[in-house]
Coordinates of C-alpha atoms and ligand atoms in Angstrom, one line a residue:
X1 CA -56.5 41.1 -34.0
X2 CA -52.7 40.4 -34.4
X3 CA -51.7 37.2 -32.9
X4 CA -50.1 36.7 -29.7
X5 CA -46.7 34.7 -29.1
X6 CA -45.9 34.1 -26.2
X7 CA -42.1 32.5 -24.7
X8 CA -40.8 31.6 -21.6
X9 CA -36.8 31.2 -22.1
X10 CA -35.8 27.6 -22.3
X11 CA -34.2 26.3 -19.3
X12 CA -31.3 24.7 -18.7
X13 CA -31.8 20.8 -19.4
X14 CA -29.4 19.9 -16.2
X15 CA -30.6 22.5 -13.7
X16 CA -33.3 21.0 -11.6
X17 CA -36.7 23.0 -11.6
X18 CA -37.3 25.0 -9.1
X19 CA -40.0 27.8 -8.5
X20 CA -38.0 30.1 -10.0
X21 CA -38.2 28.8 -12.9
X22 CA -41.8 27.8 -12.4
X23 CA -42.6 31.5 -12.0
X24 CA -41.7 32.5 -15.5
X25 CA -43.6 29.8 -16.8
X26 CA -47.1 30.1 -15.0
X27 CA -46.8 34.1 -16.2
X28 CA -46.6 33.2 -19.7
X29 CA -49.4 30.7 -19.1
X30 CA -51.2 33.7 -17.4
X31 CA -51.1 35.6 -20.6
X32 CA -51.9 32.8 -23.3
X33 CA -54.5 31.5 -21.4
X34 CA -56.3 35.1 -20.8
X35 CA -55.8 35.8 -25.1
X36 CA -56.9 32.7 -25.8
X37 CA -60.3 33.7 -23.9
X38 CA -60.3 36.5 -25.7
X39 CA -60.4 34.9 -29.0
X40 CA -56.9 35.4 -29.8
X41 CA -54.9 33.2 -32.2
X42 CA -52.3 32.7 -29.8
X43 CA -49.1 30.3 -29.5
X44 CA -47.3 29.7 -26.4
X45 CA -43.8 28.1 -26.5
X46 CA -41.4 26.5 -23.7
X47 CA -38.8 24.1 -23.2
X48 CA -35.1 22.9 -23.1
X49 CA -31.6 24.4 -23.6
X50 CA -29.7 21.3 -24.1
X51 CA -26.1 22.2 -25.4
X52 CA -24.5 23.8 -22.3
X53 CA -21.1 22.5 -21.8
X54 CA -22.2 20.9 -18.4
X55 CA -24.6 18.6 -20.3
X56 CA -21.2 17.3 -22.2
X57 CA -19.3 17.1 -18.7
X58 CA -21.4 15.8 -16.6
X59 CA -23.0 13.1 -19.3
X60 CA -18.8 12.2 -19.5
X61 CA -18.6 11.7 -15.6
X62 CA -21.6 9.0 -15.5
X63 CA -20.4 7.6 -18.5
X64 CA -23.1 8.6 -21.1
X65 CA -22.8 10.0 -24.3
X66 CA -24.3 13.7 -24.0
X67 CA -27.5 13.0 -25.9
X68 CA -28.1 10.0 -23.9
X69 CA -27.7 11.9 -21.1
X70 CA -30.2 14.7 -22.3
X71 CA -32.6 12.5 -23.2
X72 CA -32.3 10.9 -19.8
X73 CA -32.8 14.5 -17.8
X74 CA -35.4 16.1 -20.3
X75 CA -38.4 14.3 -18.9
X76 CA -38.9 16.2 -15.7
X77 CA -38.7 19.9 -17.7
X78 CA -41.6 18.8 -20.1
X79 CA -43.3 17.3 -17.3
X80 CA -43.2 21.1 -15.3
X81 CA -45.6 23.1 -17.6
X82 CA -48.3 19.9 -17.6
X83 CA -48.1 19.9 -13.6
X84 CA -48.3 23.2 -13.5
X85 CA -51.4 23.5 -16.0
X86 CA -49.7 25.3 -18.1
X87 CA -50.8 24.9 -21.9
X88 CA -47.9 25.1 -24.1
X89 CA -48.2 24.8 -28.1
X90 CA -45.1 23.5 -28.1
X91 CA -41.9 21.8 -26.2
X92 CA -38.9 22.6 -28.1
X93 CA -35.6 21.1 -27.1
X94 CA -32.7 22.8 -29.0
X95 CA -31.5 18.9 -29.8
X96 CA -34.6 18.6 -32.5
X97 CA -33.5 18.3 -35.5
X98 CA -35.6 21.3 -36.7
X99 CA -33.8 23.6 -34.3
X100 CA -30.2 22.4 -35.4
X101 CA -31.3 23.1 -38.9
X102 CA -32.6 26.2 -38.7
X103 CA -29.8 27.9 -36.4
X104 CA -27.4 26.5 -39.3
X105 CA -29.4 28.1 -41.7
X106 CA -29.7 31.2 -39.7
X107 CA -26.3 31.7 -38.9
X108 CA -25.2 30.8 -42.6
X109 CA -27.7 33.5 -43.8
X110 CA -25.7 36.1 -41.2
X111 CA -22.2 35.2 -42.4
X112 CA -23.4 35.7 -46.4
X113 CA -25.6 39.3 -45.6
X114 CA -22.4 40.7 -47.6
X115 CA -21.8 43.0 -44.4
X116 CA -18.6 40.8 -43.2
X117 CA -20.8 40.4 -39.8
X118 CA -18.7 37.1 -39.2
X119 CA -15.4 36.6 -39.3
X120 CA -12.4 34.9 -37.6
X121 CA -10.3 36.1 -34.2
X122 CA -8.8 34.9 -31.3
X123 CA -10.7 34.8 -28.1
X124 CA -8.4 35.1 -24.9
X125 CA -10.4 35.9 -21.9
X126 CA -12.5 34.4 -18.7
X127 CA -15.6 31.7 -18.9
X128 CA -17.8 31.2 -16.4
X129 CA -19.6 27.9 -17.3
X130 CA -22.3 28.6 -14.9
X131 CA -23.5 31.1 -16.5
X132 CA -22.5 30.2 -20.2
X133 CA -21.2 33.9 -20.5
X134 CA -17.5 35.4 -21.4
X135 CA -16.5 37.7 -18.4
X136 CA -14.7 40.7 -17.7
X137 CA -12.4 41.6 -14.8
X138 CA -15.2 43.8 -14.1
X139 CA -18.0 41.5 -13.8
X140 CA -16.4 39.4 -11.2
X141 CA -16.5 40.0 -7.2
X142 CA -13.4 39.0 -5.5
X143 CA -12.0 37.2 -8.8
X144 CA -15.6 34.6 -8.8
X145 CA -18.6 35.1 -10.8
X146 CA -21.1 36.8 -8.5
X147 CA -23.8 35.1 -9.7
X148 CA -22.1 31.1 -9.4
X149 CA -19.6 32.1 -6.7
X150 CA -17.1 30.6 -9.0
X151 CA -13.7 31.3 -10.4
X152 CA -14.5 31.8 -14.5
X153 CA -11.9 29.4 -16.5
X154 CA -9.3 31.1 -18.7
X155 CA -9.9 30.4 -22.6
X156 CA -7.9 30.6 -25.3
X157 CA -8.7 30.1 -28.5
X158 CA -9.5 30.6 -32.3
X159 CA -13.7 31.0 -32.9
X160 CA -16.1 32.5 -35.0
X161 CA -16.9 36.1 -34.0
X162 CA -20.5 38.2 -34.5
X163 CA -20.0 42.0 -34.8
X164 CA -22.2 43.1 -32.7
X165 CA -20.2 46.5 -32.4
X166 CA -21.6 47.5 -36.1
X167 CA -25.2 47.5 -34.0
X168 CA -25.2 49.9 -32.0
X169 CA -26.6 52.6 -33.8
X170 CA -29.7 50.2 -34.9
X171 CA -30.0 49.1 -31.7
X172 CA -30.3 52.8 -30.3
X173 CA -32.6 53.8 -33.0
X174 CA -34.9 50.8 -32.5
X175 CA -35.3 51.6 -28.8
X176 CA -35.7 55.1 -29.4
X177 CA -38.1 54.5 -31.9
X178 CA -40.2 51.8 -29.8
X179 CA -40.1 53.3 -25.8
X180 CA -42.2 49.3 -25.3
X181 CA -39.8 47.2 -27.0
X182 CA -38.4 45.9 -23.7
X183 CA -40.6 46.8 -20.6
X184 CA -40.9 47.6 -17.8
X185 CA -39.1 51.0 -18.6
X186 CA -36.5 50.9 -15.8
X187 CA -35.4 47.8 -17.6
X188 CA -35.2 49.5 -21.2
X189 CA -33.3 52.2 -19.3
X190 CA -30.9 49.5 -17.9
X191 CA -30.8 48.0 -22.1
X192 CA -30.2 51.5 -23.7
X193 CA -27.3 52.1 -21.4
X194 CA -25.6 49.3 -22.0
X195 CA -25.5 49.8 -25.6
X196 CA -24.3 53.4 -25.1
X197 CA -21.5 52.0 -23.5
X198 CA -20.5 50.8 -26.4
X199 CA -20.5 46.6 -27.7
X200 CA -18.3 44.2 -27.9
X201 CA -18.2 41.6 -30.8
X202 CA -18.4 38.5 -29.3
X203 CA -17.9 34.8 -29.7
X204 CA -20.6 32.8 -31.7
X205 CA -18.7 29.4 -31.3
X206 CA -16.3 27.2 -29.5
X207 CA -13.6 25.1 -30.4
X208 CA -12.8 21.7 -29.3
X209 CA -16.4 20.8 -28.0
X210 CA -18.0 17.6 -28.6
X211 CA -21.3 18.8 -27.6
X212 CA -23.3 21.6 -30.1
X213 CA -24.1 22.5 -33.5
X214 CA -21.8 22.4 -35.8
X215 CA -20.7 25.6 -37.6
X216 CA -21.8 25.0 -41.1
X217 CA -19.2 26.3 -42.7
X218 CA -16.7 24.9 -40.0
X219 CA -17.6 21.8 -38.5
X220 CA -14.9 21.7 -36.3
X221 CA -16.5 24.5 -34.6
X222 CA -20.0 24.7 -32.7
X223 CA -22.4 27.0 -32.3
X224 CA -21.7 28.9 -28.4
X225 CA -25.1 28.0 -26.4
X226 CA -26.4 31.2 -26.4
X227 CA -26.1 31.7 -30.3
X228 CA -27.9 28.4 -30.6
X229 CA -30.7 29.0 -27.6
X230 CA -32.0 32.4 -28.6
X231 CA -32.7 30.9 -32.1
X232 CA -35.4 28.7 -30.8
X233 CA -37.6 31.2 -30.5
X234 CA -38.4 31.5 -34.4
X235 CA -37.1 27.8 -35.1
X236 CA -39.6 25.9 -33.5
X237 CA -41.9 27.8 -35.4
X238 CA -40.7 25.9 -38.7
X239 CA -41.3 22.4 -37.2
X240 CA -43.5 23.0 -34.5
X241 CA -46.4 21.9 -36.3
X242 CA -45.3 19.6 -39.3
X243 CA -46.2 21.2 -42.7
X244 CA -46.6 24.0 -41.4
X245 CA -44.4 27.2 -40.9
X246 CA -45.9 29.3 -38.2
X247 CA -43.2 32.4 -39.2
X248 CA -45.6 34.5 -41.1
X249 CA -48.6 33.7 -38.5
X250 CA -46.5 34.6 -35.6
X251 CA -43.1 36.2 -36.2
X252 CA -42.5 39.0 -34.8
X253 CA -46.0 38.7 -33.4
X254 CA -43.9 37.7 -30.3
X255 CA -43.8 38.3 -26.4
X256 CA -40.4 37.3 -24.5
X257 CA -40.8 37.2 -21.0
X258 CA -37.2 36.8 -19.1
X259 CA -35.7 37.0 -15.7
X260 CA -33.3 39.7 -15.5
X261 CA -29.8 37.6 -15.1
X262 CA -30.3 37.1 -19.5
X263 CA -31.4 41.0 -19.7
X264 CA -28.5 41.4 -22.0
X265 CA -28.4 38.6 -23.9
X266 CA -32.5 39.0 -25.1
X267 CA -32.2 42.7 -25.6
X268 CA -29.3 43.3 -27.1
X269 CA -27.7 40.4 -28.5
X270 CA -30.7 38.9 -30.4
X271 CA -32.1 41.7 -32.0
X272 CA -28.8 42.5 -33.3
X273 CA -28.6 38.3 -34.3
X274 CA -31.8 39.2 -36.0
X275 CA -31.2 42.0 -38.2
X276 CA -28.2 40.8 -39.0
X277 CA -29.9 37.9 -40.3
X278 CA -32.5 39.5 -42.0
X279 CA -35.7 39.0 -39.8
X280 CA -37.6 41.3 -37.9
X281 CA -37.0 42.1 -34.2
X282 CA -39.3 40.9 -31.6
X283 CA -42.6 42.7 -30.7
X284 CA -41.6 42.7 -27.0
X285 CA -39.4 41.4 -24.1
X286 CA -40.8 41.4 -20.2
X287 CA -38.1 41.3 -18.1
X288 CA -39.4 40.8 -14.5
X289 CA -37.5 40.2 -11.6
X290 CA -35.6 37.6 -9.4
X291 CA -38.2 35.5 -7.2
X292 CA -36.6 35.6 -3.8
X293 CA -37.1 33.8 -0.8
X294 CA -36.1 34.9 2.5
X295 CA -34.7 37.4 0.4
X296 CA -32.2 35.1 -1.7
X297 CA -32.4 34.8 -5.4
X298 CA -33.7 30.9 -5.6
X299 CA -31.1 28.7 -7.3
X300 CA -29.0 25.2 -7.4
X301 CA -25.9 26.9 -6.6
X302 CA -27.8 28.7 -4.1
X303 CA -28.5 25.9 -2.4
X304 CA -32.4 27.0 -1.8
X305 CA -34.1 25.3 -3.8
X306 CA -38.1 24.8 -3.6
X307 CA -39.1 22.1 -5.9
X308 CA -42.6 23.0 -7.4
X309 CA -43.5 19.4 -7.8
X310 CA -43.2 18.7 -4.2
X311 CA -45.3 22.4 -3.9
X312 CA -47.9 21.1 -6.3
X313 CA -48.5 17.8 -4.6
X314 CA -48.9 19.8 -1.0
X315 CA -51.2 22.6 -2.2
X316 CA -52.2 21.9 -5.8
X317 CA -51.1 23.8 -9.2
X318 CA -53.9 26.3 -8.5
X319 CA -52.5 27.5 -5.3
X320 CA -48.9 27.6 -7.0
X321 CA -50.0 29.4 -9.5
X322 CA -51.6 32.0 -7.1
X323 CA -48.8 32.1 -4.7
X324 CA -46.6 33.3 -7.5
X325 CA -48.9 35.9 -9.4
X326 CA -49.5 37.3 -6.2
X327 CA -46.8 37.4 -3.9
X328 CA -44.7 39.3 -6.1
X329 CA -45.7 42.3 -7.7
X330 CA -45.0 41.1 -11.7
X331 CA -41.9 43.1 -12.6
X332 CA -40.1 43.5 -9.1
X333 CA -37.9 41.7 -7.5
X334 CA -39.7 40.4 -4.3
X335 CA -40.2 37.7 -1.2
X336 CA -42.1 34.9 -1.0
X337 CA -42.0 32.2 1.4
X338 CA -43.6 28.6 1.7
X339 CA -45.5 30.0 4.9
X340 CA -46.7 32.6 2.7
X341 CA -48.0 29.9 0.0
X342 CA -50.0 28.3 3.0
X343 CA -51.1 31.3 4.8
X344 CA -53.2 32.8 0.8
X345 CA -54.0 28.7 0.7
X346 CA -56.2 29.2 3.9
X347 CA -57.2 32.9 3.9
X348 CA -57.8 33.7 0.5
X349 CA -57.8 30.7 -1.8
X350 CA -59.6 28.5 0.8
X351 CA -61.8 31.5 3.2
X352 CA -62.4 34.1 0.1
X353 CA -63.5 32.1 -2.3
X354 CA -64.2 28.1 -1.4
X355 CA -66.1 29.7 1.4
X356 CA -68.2 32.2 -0.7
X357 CA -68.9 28.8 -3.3
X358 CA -70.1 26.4 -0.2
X359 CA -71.9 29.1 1.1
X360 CA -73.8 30.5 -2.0
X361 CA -74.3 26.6 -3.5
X362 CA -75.3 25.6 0.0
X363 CA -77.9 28.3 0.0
X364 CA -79.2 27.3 -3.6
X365 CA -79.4 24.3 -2.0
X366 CA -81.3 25.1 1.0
X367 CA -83.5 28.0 0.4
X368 CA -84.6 26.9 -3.2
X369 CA -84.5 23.1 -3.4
X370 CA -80.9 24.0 -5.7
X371 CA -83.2 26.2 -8.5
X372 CA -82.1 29.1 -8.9
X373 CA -84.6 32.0 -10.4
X374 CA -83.0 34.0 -13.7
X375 CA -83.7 37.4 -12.0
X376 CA -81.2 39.5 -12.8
X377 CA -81.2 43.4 -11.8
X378 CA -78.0 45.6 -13.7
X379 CA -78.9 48.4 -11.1
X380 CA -78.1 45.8 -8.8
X381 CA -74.7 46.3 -6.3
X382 CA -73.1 43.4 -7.9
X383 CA -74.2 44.6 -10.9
X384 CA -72.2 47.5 -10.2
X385 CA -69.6 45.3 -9.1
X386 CA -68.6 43.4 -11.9
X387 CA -69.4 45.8 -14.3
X388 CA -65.6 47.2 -14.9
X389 CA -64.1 43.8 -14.7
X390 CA -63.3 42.4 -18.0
X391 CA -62.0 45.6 -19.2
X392 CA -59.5 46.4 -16.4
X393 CA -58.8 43.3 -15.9
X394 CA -58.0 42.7 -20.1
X395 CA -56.1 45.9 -19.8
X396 CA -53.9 45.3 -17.1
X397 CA -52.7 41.8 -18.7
X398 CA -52.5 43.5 -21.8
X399 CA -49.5 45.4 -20.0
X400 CA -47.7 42.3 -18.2
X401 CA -49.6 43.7 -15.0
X402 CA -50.3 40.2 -13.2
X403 CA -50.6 40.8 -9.8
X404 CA -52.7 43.9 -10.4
X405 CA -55.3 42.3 -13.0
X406 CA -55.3 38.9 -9.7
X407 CA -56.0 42.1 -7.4
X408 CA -58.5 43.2 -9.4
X409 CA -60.7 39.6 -9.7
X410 CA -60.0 39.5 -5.9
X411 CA -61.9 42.8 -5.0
X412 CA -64.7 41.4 -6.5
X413 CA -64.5 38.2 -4.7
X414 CA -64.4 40.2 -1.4
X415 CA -66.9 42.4 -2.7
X416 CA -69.1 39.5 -3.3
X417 CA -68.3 38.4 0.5
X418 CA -69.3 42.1 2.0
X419 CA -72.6 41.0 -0.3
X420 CA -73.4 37.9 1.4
X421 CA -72.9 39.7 4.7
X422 CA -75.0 42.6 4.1
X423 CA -77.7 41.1 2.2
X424 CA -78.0 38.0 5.1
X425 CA -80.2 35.8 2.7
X426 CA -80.8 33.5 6.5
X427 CA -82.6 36.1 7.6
X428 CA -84.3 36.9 4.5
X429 CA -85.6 32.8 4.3
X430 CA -87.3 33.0 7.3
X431 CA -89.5 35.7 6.1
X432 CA -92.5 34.5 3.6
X433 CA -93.0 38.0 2.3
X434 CA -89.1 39.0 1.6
X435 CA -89.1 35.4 -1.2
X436 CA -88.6 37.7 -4.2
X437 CA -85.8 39.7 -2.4
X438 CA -84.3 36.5 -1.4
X439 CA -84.0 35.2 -5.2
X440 CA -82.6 38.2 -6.3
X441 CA -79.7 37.9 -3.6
X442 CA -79.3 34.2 -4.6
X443 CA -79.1 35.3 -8.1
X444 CA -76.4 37.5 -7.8
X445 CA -74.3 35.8 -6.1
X446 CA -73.9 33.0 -8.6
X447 CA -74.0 35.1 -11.3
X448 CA -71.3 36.9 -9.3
X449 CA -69.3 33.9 -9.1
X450 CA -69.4 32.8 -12.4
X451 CA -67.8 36.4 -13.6
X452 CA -65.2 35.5 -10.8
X453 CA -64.6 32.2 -12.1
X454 CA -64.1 32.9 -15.4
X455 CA -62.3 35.4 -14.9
X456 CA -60.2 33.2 -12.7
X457 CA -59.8 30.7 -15.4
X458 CA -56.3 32.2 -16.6
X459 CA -55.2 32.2 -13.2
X460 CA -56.6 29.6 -11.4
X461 CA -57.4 26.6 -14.2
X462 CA -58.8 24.2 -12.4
X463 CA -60.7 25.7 -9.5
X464 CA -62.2 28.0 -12.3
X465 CA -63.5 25.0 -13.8
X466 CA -64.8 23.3 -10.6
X467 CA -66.6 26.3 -9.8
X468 CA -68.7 26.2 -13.4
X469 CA -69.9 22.6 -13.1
X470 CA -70.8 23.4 -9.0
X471 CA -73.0 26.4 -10.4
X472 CA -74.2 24.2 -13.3
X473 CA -73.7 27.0 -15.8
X474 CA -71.8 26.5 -18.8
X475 CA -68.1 25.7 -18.9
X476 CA -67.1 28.4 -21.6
X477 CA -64.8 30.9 -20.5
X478 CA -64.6 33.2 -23.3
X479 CA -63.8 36.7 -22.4
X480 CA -67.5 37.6 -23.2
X481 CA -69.0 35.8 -20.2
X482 CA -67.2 38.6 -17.3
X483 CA -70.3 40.3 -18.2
X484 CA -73.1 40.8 -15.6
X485 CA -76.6 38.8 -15.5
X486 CA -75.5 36.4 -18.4
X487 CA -76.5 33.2 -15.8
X488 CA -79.7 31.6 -17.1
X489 CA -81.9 29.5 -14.6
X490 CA -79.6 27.1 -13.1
X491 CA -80.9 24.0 -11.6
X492 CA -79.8 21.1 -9.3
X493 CA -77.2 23.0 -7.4
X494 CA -75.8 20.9 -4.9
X495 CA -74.0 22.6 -1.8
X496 CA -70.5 22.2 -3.6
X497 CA -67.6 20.3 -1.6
X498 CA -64.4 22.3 -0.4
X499 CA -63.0 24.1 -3.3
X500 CA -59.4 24.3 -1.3
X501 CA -59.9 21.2 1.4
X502 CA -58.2 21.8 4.7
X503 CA -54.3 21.3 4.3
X504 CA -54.4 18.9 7.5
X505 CA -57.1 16.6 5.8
X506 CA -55.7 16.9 2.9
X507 CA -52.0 15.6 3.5
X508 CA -53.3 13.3 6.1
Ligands
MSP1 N1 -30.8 28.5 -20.9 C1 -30.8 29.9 -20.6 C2 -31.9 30.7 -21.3 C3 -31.8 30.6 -22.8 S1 -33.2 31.5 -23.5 C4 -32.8 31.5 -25.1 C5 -31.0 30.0 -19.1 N2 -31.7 29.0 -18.5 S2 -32.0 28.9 -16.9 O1 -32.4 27.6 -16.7 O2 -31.0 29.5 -16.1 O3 -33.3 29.8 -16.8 C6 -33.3 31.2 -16.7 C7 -34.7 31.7 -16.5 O4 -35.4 31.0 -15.5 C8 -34.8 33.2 -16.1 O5 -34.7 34.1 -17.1 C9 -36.2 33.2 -15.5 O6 -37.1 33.2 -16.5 C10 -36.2 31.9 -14.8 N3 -35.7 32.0 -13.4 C11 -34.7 31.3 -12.9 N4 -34.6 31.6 -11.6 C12 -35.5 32.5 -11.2 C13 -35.8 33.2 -10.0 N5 -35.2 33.0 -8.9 N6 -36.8 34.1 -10.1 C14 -37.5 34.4 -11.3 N7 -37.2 33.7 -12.4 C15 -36.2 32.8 -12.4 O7 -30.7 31.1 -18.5

């Protein structure tokens, strides 16, 4: 099996995380988690996009020297993934040495590839240091950047230039030769026609800057911040682990997930960067939509900002983690609300599936002193029930589908409630003769819920786990287990405490 890579883009070191960002990376931790089940050899990689020139102004206005400052600010971004549960491989910031290196190297190895693909020019035009992008007249609303409602500075002056123009063609025939290189379609659509429209060399340094890589062959120059950020995808391969260059495991093995405000920037700039440096392009870019709430893109200079610490302490990373895989279908733009985040806390996290665990453990409990009989049945209903599961749900993460593969674990978790309904195992204890029938019931329902659970696991990390040690079955969650009637005789089952508490006990 090829390996899987998996990125998040690296955030901005001075923005302040918010669930936006969040979102992007609890997906990506979605899809590592769920290959790593699998068996997969797979490498997930986040972190920090330190050389903005706000990092250099605002470090000047407290005083600070701009690494200082970094180093100051970086703490709460590595902190995000761990709160969130989100296993990482690796935390690049683009201040490593590693990084620096290697985007020297690489832009070195572009200016020599013989194809004059660098070369000197003026730059005269608009800068919106929001958004770290050159602008047109066109891009602009009313003379301010749309996306910072801010008027773009006017620069002038002599930089370091990347002919992205001479790409076009290969750009073309690479997305008519791959129709998945950037998905979902609509977006490839959106890529392609941008490219027909014809490109624009553009700027790969900036002048006058004390804050950046230096251009190696003009240290009075450094690298522009998006030249430098999109290279940390394949240089924190070289130093990510030491001794150790992950390239040939895991280049171009790789899987970019992005919002779609860097569309352009992921699909067209850096494969061009990469062929014209001699490496191959990446295996794929997800470009899913803007979280909204209330129906506003969530941002600083928005002013909306939901801080998913603050989320995480209230409800838990579980429920964060759900709240986002499921509010929004993954790919669209879409609404969620913190009312929202409560209201699938109570009814689905806390009624659907705590309930189901109290019940079933409590009925272990009760019913069979907490020993439960190995008697499974594959005619059975659940049987039939979680039969389909690991495939459709290993299929639908295989294509980016989040929400759909969460939907799909959730049917059986409702499923599995219609069981406990239907099958009324009270009734069934007060009858001496209907014992047999009553184990088989008992039976199914755990082994129900340990498909559930670890089929959760990728979603929901820590309630998987809690779930495995209240069922007293084994805490592997390889792929293999969404099988059914792979529960052995279970014993000591204790009628399991409150997967998802009540929120008024719990923030008493
Ligand atoms: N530093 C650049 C990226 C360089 S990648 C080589 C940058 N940083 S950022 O801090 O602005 O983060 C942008 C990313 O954060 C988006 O692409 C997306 O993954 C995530 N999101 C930020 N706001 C978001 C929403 N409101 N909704 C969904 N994702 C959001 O751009």
């Amino acid at each position: 099996m090829e390996p899987y890579y998996v990125t998040t883009p690296i955030y901005y070191v001075n923005s302040t995380p918010h669930i936006g960002h969040a979102y992007t990376t609890i997906a990506a931790d979605i899809l590592a988690r769920h290959q790593r089940q699998r068996g997969r050899d797979t490498f997930f990689l986040t972190g920090v996009d330190e050389h903005a020139s706000k990092v250099a102004r605002v470090a000047a206005e407290q005083g600070l020297a701009p690494q200082e400052y970094a180093d100051r600010i970086e703490g709460v971004w590595r902190e995000l993934p761990a709160r969130l549960l989100a296993e990482n491989d690796f935390f690049i910031r683009t201040s490593d040495d590693g990084h620096k290196r290697f985007v020297q190297d690489f832009l070195q190895r572009i200016r020599d590839n013989g194809r004059d693909d660098i070369y000197q020019d003026v730059y005269a035009g608009l800068y919106c240091v929001g958004c770290e992008a050159f602008k047109t007249e066109a891009d602009l609303v009313d003379g301010l950047c749309p996306e910072h409602d801010r008027e773009p500075e006017w620069i002038e002056e002599t930089n370091w230039f990347f002919r992205l123009s001479a790409y076009q063609g290969r750009l073309l025939q690479l997305y008519d030769a791959r129709p998945d290189f950037v998905l979902p379609r609509f977006r490839a659509n959106e890529a392609r026609s941008f490219i027909e429209g014809g490109l624009q060399d553009f700027s790969i340094s900036r002048a006058g800057q004390p804050w950046g890589i230096p251009i190696p062959w003009d240290p009075d120059q450094v690298a522009y911040v998006w030249a430098d950020a999109l290279v940390n995808y394949l240089s924190a391969l070289t130093y990510a682990r030491e001794g150790e260059d992950l390239r040939e495991r895991y280049w171009p093995s790789v899987r970019h997930l992005l919002a779609k405000d860097i569309l352009r920037f992921h699909c067209v700039y850096w494969p061009a960067l990469l062929l014209a440096a001699g490496y191959d392009v990446p295996h794929q870019l997800f470009v899913h939509g803007w979280l909204l709430l209330d129906d506003r893109k969530i941002s600083k200079s928005r002013g909306n900002i939901v801080d998913p610490l603050d989320l995480i302490d209230l409800y838990g990373a579980d429920a964060v983690r759900f709240w986002c895989a499921r509010s929004v279908s993954f790919g669209q733009d879409g609404s969620a609300s913190v009312d929202g985040l409560r209201d699938r806390y109570e009814r689905e996290l806390g009624n659907d599936l705590g309930n189901l665990l109290s019940r079933t453990t409590a009925m272990v409990a009760r019913y069979r002193d907490g020993e439960l009989r190995a008697v499974p049945d594959p005619a059975s209903d659940v049987a039939r029930l979680v039969g389909p599961l690991g495939a459709d749900v290993a299929d639908r993460l295989d294509a980016y589908d989040i929400t759909g593969s969460l939907e799909r674990v959730w049917e059986v978790v409702r499923g599995l409630n219609r069981h406990v309904e239907a099958s009324a195992p009270w009734q069934l204890a007060k009858d001496a003769e209907r014992e047999q029938e009553l184990d088989r019931v008992l039976y199914d329902l755990v082994d129900g819920l340990r498909v559930v659970a670890v089929a959760l696991h990728a979603f929901l990390p820590a309630a998987s786990e809690q779930i495995l040690a209240a069922l007293r079955v084994s805490p592997d969650v390889s792929w293999a287990g969404v099988a059914y009637g792979l529960t052995g005789t279970a014993s000591k089952i204790e009628a399991a405490a409150p997967l998802f508490p009540r929120l008024d006990v719990q923030t008493a």
